[in-house]
Amino acid sequence: MDVVSYSSAASPLSLLLASSIRNPNRAFNFTNPFIQPSKKNSNLVLVSCIKPQKLGLKKLLNWKGKLKQHFPFGLVRIVVGVVLVMSVSVAVSRSPSLALTEENLLFLEAWRTIDRAYVDKKFNGQSWFRYREDALRKEPMKNRQETYTAIRKMLATLNDPFTRFLEPEKFKSLRSGTQGALTGVGLSIGYPIGFDGSPAGLVVISSTPGAPAYRSGIMSGDVILAIDGTSTETMGIYDAAERLQGPEGSSVELTILSGPETKQMALKRERVSLNPVTSRLCEVAAVGKDTSRIGYIKLTTFNQNASKAVKEAIETLRSNNVNAFVLDLRDNSGGLFPEGIEIAKIWLDKGVIVYICDGQGVRDIYEADGNNGIATSEPLAVLVNKGTASASEILAGALKDNKRAVLFGEPTYGKGKIQSVFELSDGSGMTVTVARYETPAHTDIDKVGVIPDHPLPTSFPKKEDDFCSCLKDSTSACYLNKIKLFSR
C-alpha cells in the first residue's frame, strides 16, 4: 500500500526524493490531502494542488528573468527546482502528523481497493479522499471489530447493496461456494417481495436437489418469513444468505410460507455440492414420421465447474444424435462472470458477448471468435424467468442479440452490474461493483431484465424429467412442437 506516515523526526525532503525515484508519477500518493499526483509532468507534481500565493512562488518565478542576467539558464532551473522542493517540504512538515496503526492500515487497504476498483468515480457524490481523512481522525479503530465496523460504514456511503464487506469466515464461505461446494441448507434466495398484497419476506429461487432444504420440501416460490426468529421483512438477501450458512452439523430454524400454509422447520447444515449441470435426452414426436431428439441442459449456477460441465453435457447428448438443444436458465441466480463468457463462446461462432462499461462509457468488449464454439449450428431454445440473474442474463442476452437462440419465459431479474471479489490482508474480503454491462445490442438491462421472445405457459415444468414428458404429450397445456420451440 502506497501510504507514507510522516513524523517530525523524518526528513520530508529525503522521503520525497526516495519516493520520486521509485515511481515519479506516484510521489505524493500518501495521506496528506493537499497534494495530489499529476501524470503529465513529475516535476510539477510538487505544487500541482497548492496555491502559489501560499508559498510565495509567484514572486519566486519572477526572479527567473533577473537571475538570467547573472547566471546561466541551466543553473537558474536547478536553483528554482531546489527552492520549490524545499518550499513543499516545509508545507508537508507543517501538516498534521498521522501515526498509522495496524487497524488504520487495514482500513486504508479497503479504502484503496474501492478507490481503484469501484465503478462510480464520483463515489455517490462525495469526496473519497476527504472521507478517508475524516474516518482516520474520527472513526474508532482500536480493535479489529471496530475496524470492520468502520469499513462497513464506509461502504454504506456508496449506497450500493452489491458492494459489501465480509469477515474472514464469511469470505471463505463465499469463495468455497464459487468453487463448487458450501456449507448450508441448499437454498438460492432472491429479491425481497412485499407488493400487490404479497407477503413480505425473501423468495426461494431454487432448492438444490438432495440438500437439506430440498429434502424438507422447500420449493421454488416459497417465502422465507424468518431465519432463527429474525424477520426477513427488511432483511437483505446477502444478510439472509450469511445467516443460512454456518458450520457443518449446526442447525438453523426457518419460518416458511408455502402457498397458504406457514411452516416452522429446523434444518441441519451440510456440505452441499453444487453440480451446475443436469441433462436429458428428449425424444419428441414431430410432424410426419420424423422424431426430434432434443438435448435438454439445465444450468443452475456459474461456479468454476460450469463451462466444463456444459461442454461434457453437449458432447454426451451429441453422441446420442440430438438435433436441437434447450438451455434452461430458469432460477439460475448467476455466479462467476468468466464462466458466463466461456459458456457463451460454446454456443457462438462469432459476435459480441457483452460490453463492459464504466462512467466513461465502453471500457472492454468480450467477443466470440469461434475457437471455443462446439455447438454453434444446432437450433437452440433458452428458458428464462425472473430468477434468471447476473451471469445468466449476460449469457441469455448474448444468445438473443446474436440471433443464436430463441428465448422463452418471462423478463429476467435485471442485475446489470458486475462485482469482483477482493481479499484483504487479514483474510477478510469485499465484493465490489467494478462495472456495468450492456448486451450486444447495447441494452442496459439493470432493473429491467432481458425480455424473452415468447412467453411460456404457466404450467411449463421446471424438472428435467417432466420437461421431456410434457413435450411428448400433444394434449398437454405446455405442449410446444419443434417448429414453435426453435423458430423466431
CSV table of C-alpha atoms in Angstrom, one decimal:
chain,number,residue,atom,x,y,z
A,1,MET,CA,0.0,0.0,0.0
A,2,ASP,CA,1.5,3.3,-1.1
A,3,VAL,CA,0.8,5.3,2.1
A,4,VAL,CA,3.6,7.1,3.9
A,5,SER,CA,3.2,8.3,7.5
A,6,TYR,CA,5.4,11.4,8.2
A,7,SER,CA,6.7,12.3,11.6
A,8,SER,CA,8.7,15.2,12.9
A,9,ALA,CA,11.8,13.0,13.2
A,10,ALA,CA,11.8,12.2,9.5
A,11,SER,CA,13.1,14.4,6.7
A,12,PRO,CA,10.2,15.1,4.3
A,13,LEU,CA,12.7,16.0,1.6
A,14,SER,CA,14.6,12.7,1.8
A,15,LEU,CA,11.3,10.7,1.8
A,16,LEU,CA,10.0,12.8,-1.1
A,17,LEU,CA,13.1,12.2,-3.2
A,18,ALA,CA,13.2,8.5,-2.5
A,19,SER,CA,9.5,8.1,-3.5
A,20,SER,CA,10.1,10.1,-6.7
A,21,ILE,CA,12.9,7.7,-7.7
A,22,ARG,CA,10.8,4.6,-7.1
A,23,ASN,CA,7.8,6.0,-9.0
A,24,PRO,CA,7.9,9.6,-10.2
A,25,ASN,CA,4.1,9.6,-11.0
A,26,ARG,CA,3.1,8.5,-7.5
A,27,ALA,CA,5.5,10.6,-5.4
A,28,PHE,CA,2.7,12.1,-3.4
A,29,ASN,CA,0.3,9.1,-3.0
A,30,PHE,CA,0.1,9.4,0.8
A,31,THR,CA,-2.3,10.6,3.4
A,32,ASN,CA,-1.6,14.4,3.0
A,33,PRO,CA,-4.9,15.6,1.4
A,34,PHE,CA,-3.4,18.8,0.0
A,35,ILE,CA,-1.0,17.4,-2.6
A,36,GLN,CA,-2.2,15.2,-5.5
A,37,PRO,CA,-0.3,13.4,-8.2
A,38,SER,CA,0.0,14.7,-11.7
A,39,LYS,CA,0.5,12.2,-14.5
A,40,LYS,CA,1.6,14.8,-17.1
A,41,ASN,CA,4.8,16.1,-15.5
A,42,SER,CA,6.6,14.6,-12.5
A,43,ASN,CA,8.4,18.0,-11.9
A,44,LEU,CA,5.0,19.7,-11.5
A,45,VAL,CA,3.6,17.1,-9.1
A,46,LEU,CA,5.3,19.0,-6.2
A,47,VAL,CA,2.9,22.0,-6.4
A,48,SER,CA,0.0,20.8,-8.5
A,49,CYS,CA,-2.7,21.5,-5.9
A,50,ILE,CA,-1.1,24.2,-3.8
A,51,LYS,CA,-1.9,27.8,-4.4
A,52,PRO,CA,1.3,29.7,-5.4
A,53,GLN,CA,0.3,32.6,-3.1
A,54,LYS,CA,0.8,30.5,0.0
A,55,LEU,CA,4.4,29.6,-0.8
A,56,GLY,CA,5.4,32.9,-2.4
A,57,LEU,CA,6.1,31.1,-5.7
A,58,LYS,CA,4.7,33.9,-7.8
A,59,LYS,CA,7.5,36.2,-6.7
A,60,LEU,CA,10.0,33.4,-6.9
A,61,LEU,CA,9.2,32.7,-10.5
A,62,ASN,CA,9.5,36.4,-11.3
A,63,TRP,CA,13.1,36.2,-10.2
A,64,LYS,CA,13.9,34.0,-13.1
A,65,GLY,CA,14.3,36.9,-15.5
A,66,LYS,CA,16.6,38.7,-13.2
A,67,LEU,CA,18.8,35.7,-12.4
A,68,LYS,CA,19.3,35.0,-16.2
A,69,GLN,CA,21.2,38.3,-16.3
A,70,HIS,CA,23.8,37.0,-14.0
A,71,PHE,CA,23.8,33.1,-14.2
A,72,PRO,CA,23.5,30.6,-17.0
A,73,PHE,CA,19.9,29.4,-17.7
A,74,GLY,CA,20.6,25.8,-16.7
A,75,LEU,CA,21.7,26.9,-13.2
A,76,VAL,CA,18.6,29.0,-12.8
A,77,ARG,CA,16.4,25.9,-13.4
A,78,ILE,CA,18.3,24.0,-10.8
A,79,VAL,CA,18.0,26.8,-8.2
A,80,VAL,CA,14.3,27.3,-8.8
A,81,GLY,CA,13.7,23.5,-8.6
A,82,VAL,CA,15.5,23.2,-5.3
A,83,VAL,CA,13.6,26.1,-3.8
A,84,LEU,CA,10.3,24.6,-4.9
A,85,VAL,CA,11.1,21.2,-3.3
A,86,MET,CA,12.2,22.9,-0.1
A,87,SER,CA,9.0,25.0,-0.1
A,88,VAL,CA,6.8,21.9,-0.5
A,89,SER,CA,8.8,20.1,2.2
A,90,VAL,CA,8.0,22.9,4.6
A,91,ALA,CA,4.3,22.7,3.7
A,92,VAL,CA,4.3,18.9,4.3
A,93,SER,CA,6.2,19.1,7.6
A,94,ARG,CA,3.6,21.5,8.9
A,95,SER,CA,0.7,19.2,8.1
A,96,PRO,CA,-0.8,17.2,11.0
A,97,SER,CA,1.2,14.1,11.8
A,98,LEU,CA,-0.8,10.9,11.5
A,99,ALA,CA,0.6,7.8,13.1
A,100,LEU,CA,-1.0,4.8,11.4
A,101,THR,CA,-1.8,1.7,13.5
A,102,GLU,CA,-2.3,-1.8,12.1
A,103,GLU,CA,-6.1,-1.2,12.2
A,104,ASN,CA,-5.7,2.0,10.3
A,105,LEU,CA,-3.7,0.2,7.6
A,106,LEU,CA,-6.4,-2.4,7.2
A,107,PHE,CA,-9.0,0.3,6.8
A,108,LEU,CA,-6.8,2.1,4.2
A,109,GLU,CA,-6.4,-1.2,2.4
A,110,ALA,CA,-10.2,-1.4,2.0
A,111,TRP,CA,-10.4,2.3,1.1
A,112,ARG,CA,-7.8,1.9,-1.6
A,113,THR,CA,-9.5,-1.1,-3.1
A,114,ILE,CA,-12.7,1.0,-3.6
A,115,ASP,CA,-10.6,3.9,-4.8
A,116,ARG,CA,-9.1,1.8,-7.6
A,117,ALA,CA,-11.9,-0.6,-8.5
A,118,TYR,CA,-15.3,1.0,-7.8
A,119,VAL,CA,-17.3,1.7,-10.9
A,120,ASP,CA,-18.6,5.1,-9.8
A,121,LYS,CA,-15.6,7.5,-9.6
A,122,LYS,CA,-17.9,10.2,-8.1
A,123,PHE,CA,-18.4,7.8,-5.2
A,124,ASN,CA,-22.0,8.6,-4.8
A,125,GLY,CA,-21.4,12.3,-4.8
A,126,GLN,CA,-18.7,12.5,-2.1
A,127,SER,CA,-15.0,13.3,-1.9
A,128,TRP,CA,-13.5,9.9,-1.4
A,129,PHE,CA,-10.1,11.4,-0.3
A,130,ARG,CA,-11.9,13.6,2.3
A,131,TYR,CA,-13.8,10.6,3.6
A,132,ARG,CA,-10.6,8.8,4.2
A,133,GLU,CA,-9.0,11.7,6.2
A,134,ASP,CA,-12.2,12.2,8.3
A,135,ALA,CA,-12.5,8.5,9.0
A,136,LEU,CA,-8.9,8.1,10.2
A,137,ARG,CA,-9.4,11.0,12.6
A,138,LYS,CA,-12.9,10.3,13.8
A,139,GLU,CA,-13.8,6.6,13.5
A,140,PRO,CA,-12.7,4.4,16.4
A,141,MET,CA,-10.3,1.6,15.2
A,142,LYS,CA,-8.8,0.3,18.4
A,143,ASN,CA,-9.6,-3.3,17.6
A,144,ARG,CA,-10.5,-5.5,14.6
A,145,GLN,CA,-14.2,-5.4,15.1
A,146,GLU,CA,-14.2,-1.6,15.3
A,147,THR,CA,-12.2,-1.5,12.1
A,148,TYR,CA,-14.7,-3.9,10.4
A,149,THR,CA,-17.5,-1.5,11.5
A,150,ALA,CA,-15.6,1.4,10.1
A,151,ILE,CA,-15.2,-0.4,6.7
A,152,ARG,CA,-18.9,-1.3,6.6
A,153,LYS,CA,-19.8,2.3,7.4
A,154,MET,CA,-17.6,3.5,4.6
A,155,LEU,CA,-19.1,1.1,2.1
A,156,ALA,CA,-22.6,2.1,3.2
A,157,THR,CA,-21.9,5.7,1.9
A,158,LEU,CA,-21.8,4.3,-1.6
A,159,ASN,CA,-25.5,3.2,-1.4
A,160,ASP,CA,-24.7,0.0,-3.4
A,161,PRO,CA,-26.2,-3.2,-1.9
A,162,PHE,CA,-23.8,-5.3,-4.0
A,163,THR,CA,-20.6,-3.7,-2.6
A,164,ARG,CA,-20.2,-5.3,0.7
A,165,PHE,CA,-17.7,-6.4,3.4
A,166,LEU,CA,-17.2,-10.0,4.6
A,167,GLU,CA,-15.4,-11.1,7.7
A,168,PRO,CA,-12.8,-13.9,7.2
A,169,GLU,CA,-15.1,-16.9,7.8
A,170,LYS,CA,-17.9,-15.5,5.6
A,171,PHE,CA,-15.4,-14.6,2.9
A,172,LYS,CA,-14.0,-18.1,3.0
A,173,SER,CA,-17.6,-19.4,2.6
A,174,LEU,CA,-18.2,-17.2,-0.4
A,175,ARG,CA,-15.1,-18.5,-2.1
A,176,SER,CA,-16.0,-22.1,-1.4
A,177,GLY,CA,-19.4,-21.5,-3.0
A,178,THR,CA,-17.9,-20.4,-6.3
A,179,GLN,CA,-15.6,-23.4,-6.2
A,180,GLY,CA,-18.4,-26.0,-6.2
A,181,ALA,CA,-19.4,-26.5,-2.6
A,182,LEU,CA,-20.6,-24.7,0.5
A,183,THR,CA,-21.9,-25.5,4.0
A,184,GLY,CA,-25.6,-24.6,4.3
A,185,VAL,CA,-29.0,-25.9,3.6
A,186,GLY,CA,-29.0,-25.6,-0.2
A,187,LEU,CA,-31.2,-22.6,-0.9
A,188,SER,CA,-30.8,-20.0,-3.5
A,189,ILE,CA,-32.8,-16.9,-2.4
A,190,GLY,CA,-33.8,-13.9,-4.4
A,191,TYR,CA,-35.4,-10.5,-4.5
A,192,PRO,CA,-37.4,-9.3,-1.5
A,193,ILE,CA,-41.1,-9.1,-2.1
A,194,GLY,CA,-43.9,-7.2,-0.4
A,195,PHE,CA,-46.0,-5.6,-3.1
A,196,ASP,CA,-49.5,-6.1,-4.5
A,197,GLY,CA,-50.6,-7.9,-1.3
A,198,SER,CA,-47.8,-10.4,-1.4
A,199,PRO,CA,-46.3,-11.4,2.0
A,200,ALA,CA,-43.1,-9.6,3.0
A,201,GLY,CA,-40.1,-11.8,3.1
A,202,LEU,CA,-37.5,-13.4,0.8
A,203,VAL,CA,-38.3,-15.7,-2.0
A,204,VAL,CA,-36.7,-19.1,-2.6
A,205,ILE,CA,-35.4,-19.1,-6.2
A,206,SER,CA,-34.3,-22.7,-6.2
A,207,SER,CA,-33.6,-25.6,-3.8
A,208,THR,CA,-30.6,-27.7,-4.5
A,209,PRO,CA,-31.6,-31.3,-5.2
A,210,GLY,CA,-30.6,-33.6,-2.4
A,211,ALA,CA,-29.8,-30.8,0.0
A,212,PRO,CA,-31.5,-30.3,3.5
A,213,ALA,CA,-34.0,-27.7,2.2
A,214,TYR,CA,-34.9,-29.9,-0.8
A,215,ARG,CA,-35.5,-33.0,1.4
A,216,SER,CA,-37.7,-30.9,3.7
A,217,GLY,CA,-40.0,-29.9,0.8
A,218,ILE,CA,-38.9,-26.3,0.4
A,219,MET,CA,-39.6,-25.4,-3.3
A,220,SER,CA,-39.1,-22.5,-5.7
A,221,GLY,CA,-41.6,-19.8,-4.9
A,222,ASP,CA,-41.8,-20.4,-1.2
A,223,VAL,CA,-41.3,-17.4,1.0
A,224,ILE,CA,-38.9,-17.3,3.9
A,225,LEU,CA,-40.6,-15.2,6.7
A,226,ALA,CA,-37.9,-15.6,9.4
A,227,ILE,CA,-34.5,-17.1,10.0
A,228,ASP,CA,-33.7,-18.1,13.6
A,229,GLY,CA,-36.6,-16.0,14.8
A,230,THR,CA,-35.4,-12.8,12.9
A,231,SER,CA,-38.0,-11.5,10.5
A,232,THR,CA,-36.8,-11.2,6.9
A,233,GLU,CA,-39.2,-8.4,6.1
A,234,THR,CA,-36.4,-5.8,5.8
A,235,MET,CA,-33.5,-8.3,5.6
A,236,GLY,CA,-31.2,-8.0,2.6
A,237,ILE,CA,-30.5,-11.1,0.6
A,238,TYR,CA,-26.8,-11.1,1.5
A,239,ASP,CA,-27.5,-10.9,5.2
A,240,ALA,CA,-30.0,-13.8,4.8
A,241,ALA,CA,-27.5,-15.9,2.8
A,242,GLU,CA,-24.9,-15.4,5.6
A,243,ARG,CA,-27.5,-16.5,8.2
A,244,LEU,CA,-28.4,-19.6,6.2
A,245,GLN,CA,-24.7,-20.7,6.0
A,246,GLY,CA,-22.7,-21.9,9.0
A,247,PRO,CA,-20.7,-24.7,10.5
A,248,GLU,CA,-21.4,-28.2,9.2
A,249,GLY,CA,-23.8,-30.0,11.6
A,250,SER,CA,-25.3,-26.8,13.1
A,251,SER,CA,-29.0,-26.1,12.9
A,252,VAL,CA,-31.0,-23.1,11.5
A,253,GLU,CA,-34.7,-22.6,12.1
A,254,LEU,CA,-36.8,-21.3,9.3
A,255,THR,CA,-40.4,-20.0,9.1
A,256,ILE,CA,-41.6,-20.8,5.6
A,257,LEU,CA,-44.8,-19.7,3.8
A,258,SER,CA,-45.6,-22.4,1.2
A,259,GLY,CA,-48.9,-21.5,-0.6
A,260,PRO,CA,-51.4,-20.7,2.2
A,261,GLU,CA,-49.5,-22.8,4.8
A,262,THR,CA,-46.9,-21.5,7.2
A,263,LYS,CA,-44.4,-24.0,8.4
A,264,GLN,CA,-41.7,-24.0,11.2
A,265,MET,CA,-38.8,-26.2,10.4
A,266,ALA,CA,-35.3,-26.8,11.7
A,267,LEU,CA,-32.7,-27.8,9.2
A,268,LYS,CA,-29.2,-29.1,9.8
A,269,ARG,CA,-26.5,-27.6,7.7
A,270,GLU,CA,-24.5,-29.9,5.5
A,271,ARG,CA,-21.7,-29.5,2.9
A,272,VAL,CA,-23.6,-29.0,-0.3
A,273,SER,CA,-22.0,-30.0,-3.6
A,274,LEU,CA,-23.1,-27.7,-6.4
A,275,ASN,CA,-23.3,-29.7,-9.6
A,276,PRO,CA,-24.1,-26.9,-12.0
A,277,VAL,CA,-25.5,-29.1,-14.9
A,278,THR,CA,-28.1,-31.8,-15.4
A,279,SER,CA,-29.1,-33.0,-18.8
A,280,ARG,CA,-31.6,-35.3,-20.5
A,281,LEU,CA,-32.3,-36.6,-24.0
A,282,CYS,CA,-35.9,-36.0,-25.0
A,283,GLU,CA,-37.4,-37.7,-28.0
A,284,VAL,CA,-40.4,-35.7,-29.3
A,285,ALA,CA,-42.8,-36.8,-31.9
A,286,ALA,CA,-42.7,-34.3,-34.8
A,287,VAL,CA,-44.8,-33.7,-37.9
A,288,GLY,CA,-44.9,-36.8,-40.1
A,289,LYS,CA,-42.7,-39.8,-39.4
A,290,ASP,CA,-39.7,-37.8,-38.1
A,291,THR,CA,-38.7,-37.9,-34.4
A,292,SER,CA,-36.9,-34.9,-32.9
A,293,ARG,CA,-34.1,-35.7,-30.5
A,294,ILE,CA,-33.8,-32.7,-28.2
A,295,GLY,CA,-30.9,-32.3,-25.8
A,296,TYR,CA,-32.1,-30.6,-22.6
A,297,ILE,CA,-29.4,-28.9,-20.4
A,298,LYS,CA,-30.3,-27.3,-17.1
A,299,LEU,CA,-27.6,-24.9,-15.8
A,300,THR,CA,-28.2,-24.0,-12.2
A,301,THR,CA,-25.1,-21.9,-11.3
A,302,PHE,CA,-22.0,-20.4,-12.7
A,303,ASN,CA,-19.3,-21.9,-10.5
A,304,GLN,CA,-15.8,-22.8,-11.6
A,305,ASN,CA,-17.0,-26.1,-13.0
A,306,ALA,CA,-19.8,-24.7,-15.1
A,307,SER,CA,-18.3,-24.3,-18.6
A,308,LYS,CA,-16.6,-27.7,-18.4
A,309,ALA,CA,-19.9,-29.4,-17.3
A,310,VAL,CA,-21.8,-27.7,-20.2
A,311,LYS,CA,-19.3,-29.0,-22.7
A,312,GLU,CA,-19.5,-32.5,-21.3
A,313,ALA,CA,-23.3,-32.4,-21.4
A,314,ILE,CA,-23.2,-31.3,-25.1
A,315,GLU,CA,-20.8,-34.0,-26.1
A,316,THR,CA,-22.8,-36.7,-24.3
A,317,LEU,CA,-26.0,-35.6,-25.9
A,318,ARG,CA,-24.4,-35.2,-29.3
A,319,SER,CA,-23.2,-38.8,-29.1
A,320,ASN,CA,-26.9,-39.7,-29.0
A,321,ASN,CA,-27.6,-37.8,-32.2
A,322,VAL,CA,-29.5,-34.9,-30.9
A,323,ASN,CA,-30.6,-32.3,-33.5
A,324,ALA,CA,-31.6,-29.4,-31.2
A,325,PHE,CA,-30.8,-28.1,-27.7
A,326,VAL,CA,-32.8,-26.5,-24.9
A,327,LEU,CA,-30.7,-24.5,-22.3
A,328,ASP,CA,-32.7,-23.9,-19.1
A,329,LEU,CA,-31.5,-20.9,-17.2
A,330,ARG,CA,-34.6,-20.5,-15.0
A,331,ASP,CA,-33.8,-19.8,-11.4
A,332,ASN,CA,-30.1,-19.5,-12.1
A,333,SER,CA,-29.0,-16.5,-10.0
A,334,GLY,CA,-25.6,-16.2,-11.6
A,335,GLY,CA,-22.1,-16.7,-10.2
A,336,LEU,CA,-18.7,-16.3,-11.9
A,337,PHE,CA,-18.6,-13.8,-14.7
A,338,PRO,CA,-15.8,-15.5,-16.6
A,339,GLU,CA,-17.8,-18.7,-16.7
A,340,GLY,CA,-20.7,-16.9,-18.3
A,341,ILE,CA,-18.4,-15.7,-21.0
A,342,GLU,CA,-16.9,-19.1,-21.6
A,343,ILE,CA,-20.3,-20.7,-21.9
A,344,ALA,CA,-21.4,-18.1,-24.4
A,345,LYS,CA,-18.4,-18.9,-26.5
A,346,ILE,CA,-19.5,-22.6,-26.6
A,347,TRP,CA,-22.7,-21.6,-28.4
A,348,LEU,CA,-21.5,-18.7,-30.6
A,349,ASP,CA,-19.4,-18.9,-33.8
A,350,LYS,CA,-18.7,-15.2,-33.6
A,351,GLY,CA,-20.1,-12.0,-32.3
A,352,VAL,CA,-20.0,-9.7,-29.3
A,353,ILE,CA,-20.9,-11.3,-26.0
A,354,VAL,CA,-21.1,-8.3,-23.7
A,355,TYR,CA,-19.9,-4.7,-23.4
A,356,ILE,CA,-18.3,-3.7,-20.1
A,357,CYS,CA,-18.9,-0.1,-19.2
A,358,ASP,CA,-17.8,2.4,-16.6
A,359,GLY,CA,-18.6,6.0,-16.0
A,360,GLN,CA,-16.8,7.0,-19.2
A,361,GLY,CA,-18.6,4.5,-21.5
A,362,VAL,CA,-17.5,1.2,-23.0
A,363,ARG,CA,-14.3,0.0,-21.3
A,364,ASP,CA,-14.0,-3.5,-22.7
A,365,ILE,CA,-15.6,-5.8,-25.2
A,366,TYR,CA,-15.9,-9.6,-24.9
A,367,GLU,CA,-16.3,-11.4,-28.2
A,368,ALA,CA,-16.5,-15.0,-29.5
A,369,ASP,CA,-14.1,-15.8,-32.3
A,370,GLY,CA,-15.2,-19.4,-32.9
A,371,ASN,CA,-12.2,-21.1,-31.4
A,372,ASN,CA,-14.2,-22.4,-28.4
A,373,GLY,CA,-17.5,-23.0,-30.3
A,374,ILE,CA,-18.6,-26.6,-30.2
A,375,ALA,CA,-22.4,-26.2,-30.6
A,376,THR,CA,-22.8,-23.2,-32.9
A,377,SER,CA,-25.3,-24.6,-35.5
A,378,GLU,CA,-28.0,-26.7,-33.9
A,379,PRO,CA,-31.3,-25.0,-33.1
A,380,LEU,CA,-31.2,-23.6,-29.6
A,381,ALA,CA,-34.0,-22.5,-27.2
A,382,VAL,CA,-33.3,-20.8,-23.9
A,383,LEU,CA,-35.7,-20.8,-21.0
A,384,VAL,CA,-35.6,-17.8,-18.6
A,385,ASN,CA,-37.6,-16.4,-15.7
A,386,LYS,CA,-37.4,-13.7,-13.0
A,387,GLY,CA,-35.0,-15.8,-11.1
A,388,THR,CA,-32.5,-15.7,-14.0
A,389,ALA,CA,-29.9,-13.1,-12.9
A,390,SER,CA,-26.4,-11.7,-13.3
A,391,ALA,CA,-24.2,-14.1,-15.4
A,392,SER,CA,-27.3,-15.9,-16.6
A,393,GLU,CA,-28.6,-12.6,-18.0
A,394,ILE,CA,-25.3,-11.9,-19.8
A,395,LEU,CA,-25.5,-15.4,-21.4
A,396,ALA,CA,-29.2,-15.0,-22.4
A,397,GLY,CA,-28.7,-11.5,-23.7
A,398,ALA,CA,-25.7,-12.6,-25.9
A,399,LEU,CA,-27.6,-15.6,-27.4
A,400,LYS,CA,-30.7,-13.5,-28.1
A,401,ASP,CA,-28.9,-10.4,-29.6
A,402,ASN,CA,-26.7,-12.6,-31.8
A,403,LYS,CA,-29.9,-14.4,-33.0
A,404,ARG,CA,-28.3,-17.6,-31.9
A,405,ALA,CA,-31.3,-18.7,-29.8
A,406,VAL,CA,-35.0,-18.1,-29.2
A,407,LEU,CA,-35.8,-17.0,-25.6
A,408,PHE,CA,-38.9,-18.3,-23.8
A,409,GLY,CA,-40.3,-17.3,-20.4
A,410,GLU,CA,-40.6,-14.0,-18.6
A,411,PRO,CA,-38.3,-11.0,-18.1
A,412,THR,CA,-35.2,-11.8,-16.2
A,413,TYR,CA,-34.2,-10.3,-12.8
A,414,GLY,CA,-32.3,-7.2,-14.1
A,415,LYS,CA,-28.9,-7.2,-12.4
A,416,GLY,CA,-26.8,-5.2,-14.9
A,417,LYS,CA,-23.7,-4.7,-12.7
A,418,ILE,CA,-20.6,-6.8,-12.2
A,419,GLN,CA,-18.8,-7.4,-9.0
A,420,SER,CA,-15.2,-8.5,-8.3
A,421,VAL,CA,-14.0,-10.2,-5.1
A,422,PHE,CA,-11.0,-8.7,-3.3
A,423,GLU,CA,-9.3,-10.4,-0.4
A,424,LEU,CA,-7.8,-8.1,2.3
A,425,SER,CA,-4.6,-8.9,4.2
A,426,ASP,CA,-6.3,-10.4,7.3
A,427,GLY,CA,-8.4,-12.9,5.3
A,428,SER,CA,-11.5,-10.7,5.2
A,429,GLY,CA,-12.8,-9.5,1.8
A,430,MET,CA,-15.1,-7.4,-0.2
A,431,THR,CA,-17.3,-7.8,-3.2
A,432,VAL,CA,-17.1,-4.5,-5.2
A,433,THR,CA,-19.1,-3.3,-8.1
A,434,VAL,CA,-16.5,-2.7,-10.7
A,435,ALA,CA,-18.5,-2.2,-13.9
A,436,ARG,CA,-21.9,-2.3,-15.5
A,437,TYR,CA,-22.6,-4.1,-18.7
A,438,GLU,CA,-24.7,-3.9,-21.9
A,439,THR,CA,-25.9,-6.7,-24.2
A,440,PRO,CA,-24.6,-6.9,-27.8
A,441,ALA,CA,-27.5,-4.6,-28.8
A,442,HIS,CA,-26.3,-2.0,-26.3
A,443,THR,CA,-29.2,-2.7,-24.0
A,444,ASP,CA,-28.8,-1.8,-20.3
A,445,ILE,CA,-30.8,-4.5,-18.5
A,446,ASP,CA,-30.3,-3.2,-15.0
A,447,LYS,CA,-33.6,-3.2,-13.1
A,448,VAL,CA,-35.3,-4.1,-16.4
A,449,GLY,CA,-34.0,-7.6,-17.4
A,450,VAL,CA,-33.7,-9.4,-20.6
A,451,ILE,CA,-37.0,-9.6,-22.5
A,452,PRO,CA,-37.8,-13.0,-23.9
A,453,ASP,CA,-39.1,-13.6,-27.5
A,454,HIS,CA,-42.1,-15.6,-26.3
A,455,PRO,CA,-43.8,-16.4,-23.0
A,456,LEU,CA,-44.1,-19.9,-21.6
A,457,PRO,CA,-47.3,-21.5,-20.4
A,458,THR,CA,-47.6,-21.1,-16.6
A,459,SER,CA,-47.7,-24.9,-16.3
A,460,PHE,CA,-44.5,-25.4,-18.2
A,461,PRO,CA,-42.4,-27.8,-16.0
A,462,LYS,CA,-39.1,-27.0,-14.2
A,463,LYS,CA,-37.9,-30.5,-13.6
A,464,GLU,CA,-36.0,-32.1,-16.5
A,465,ASP,CA,-37.9,-35.4,-16.4
A,466,ASP,CA,-41.2,-33.6,-16.5
A,467,PHE,CA,-39.9,-31.4,-19.4
A,468,CYS,CA,-39.4,-34.4,-21.6
A,469,SER,CA,-42.8,-35.9,-20.7
A,470,CYS,CA,-44.6,-32.7,-21.4
A,471,LEU,CA,-43.1,-32.2,-24.8
A,472,LYS,CA,-44.2,-35.7,-25.8
A,473,ASP,CA,-47.8,-35.1,-24.9
A,474,SER,CA,-49.5,-33.2,-27.7
A,475,THR,CA,-52.6,-32.7,-25.5
A,476,SER,CA,-50.7,-31.1,-22.6
A,477,ALA,CA,-51.2,-27.5,-21.8
A,478,CYS,CA,-47.5,-26.9,-22.1
A,479,TYR,CA,-47.0,-28.8,-25.4
A,480,LEU,CA,-44.7,-27.0,-27.8
A,481,ASN,CA,-43.7,-28.6,-31.0
A,482,LYS,CA,-40.3,-28.3,-32.6
A,483,ILE,CA,-41.3,-25.6,-35.0
A,484,LYS,CA,-42.6,-23.2,-32.3
A,485,LEU,CA,-39.8,-24.1,-29.9
A,486,PHE,CA,-36.9,-23.2,-32.2
A,487,SER,CA,-38.2,-20.6,-34.6
A,488,ARG,CA,-38.5,-16.9,-34.2
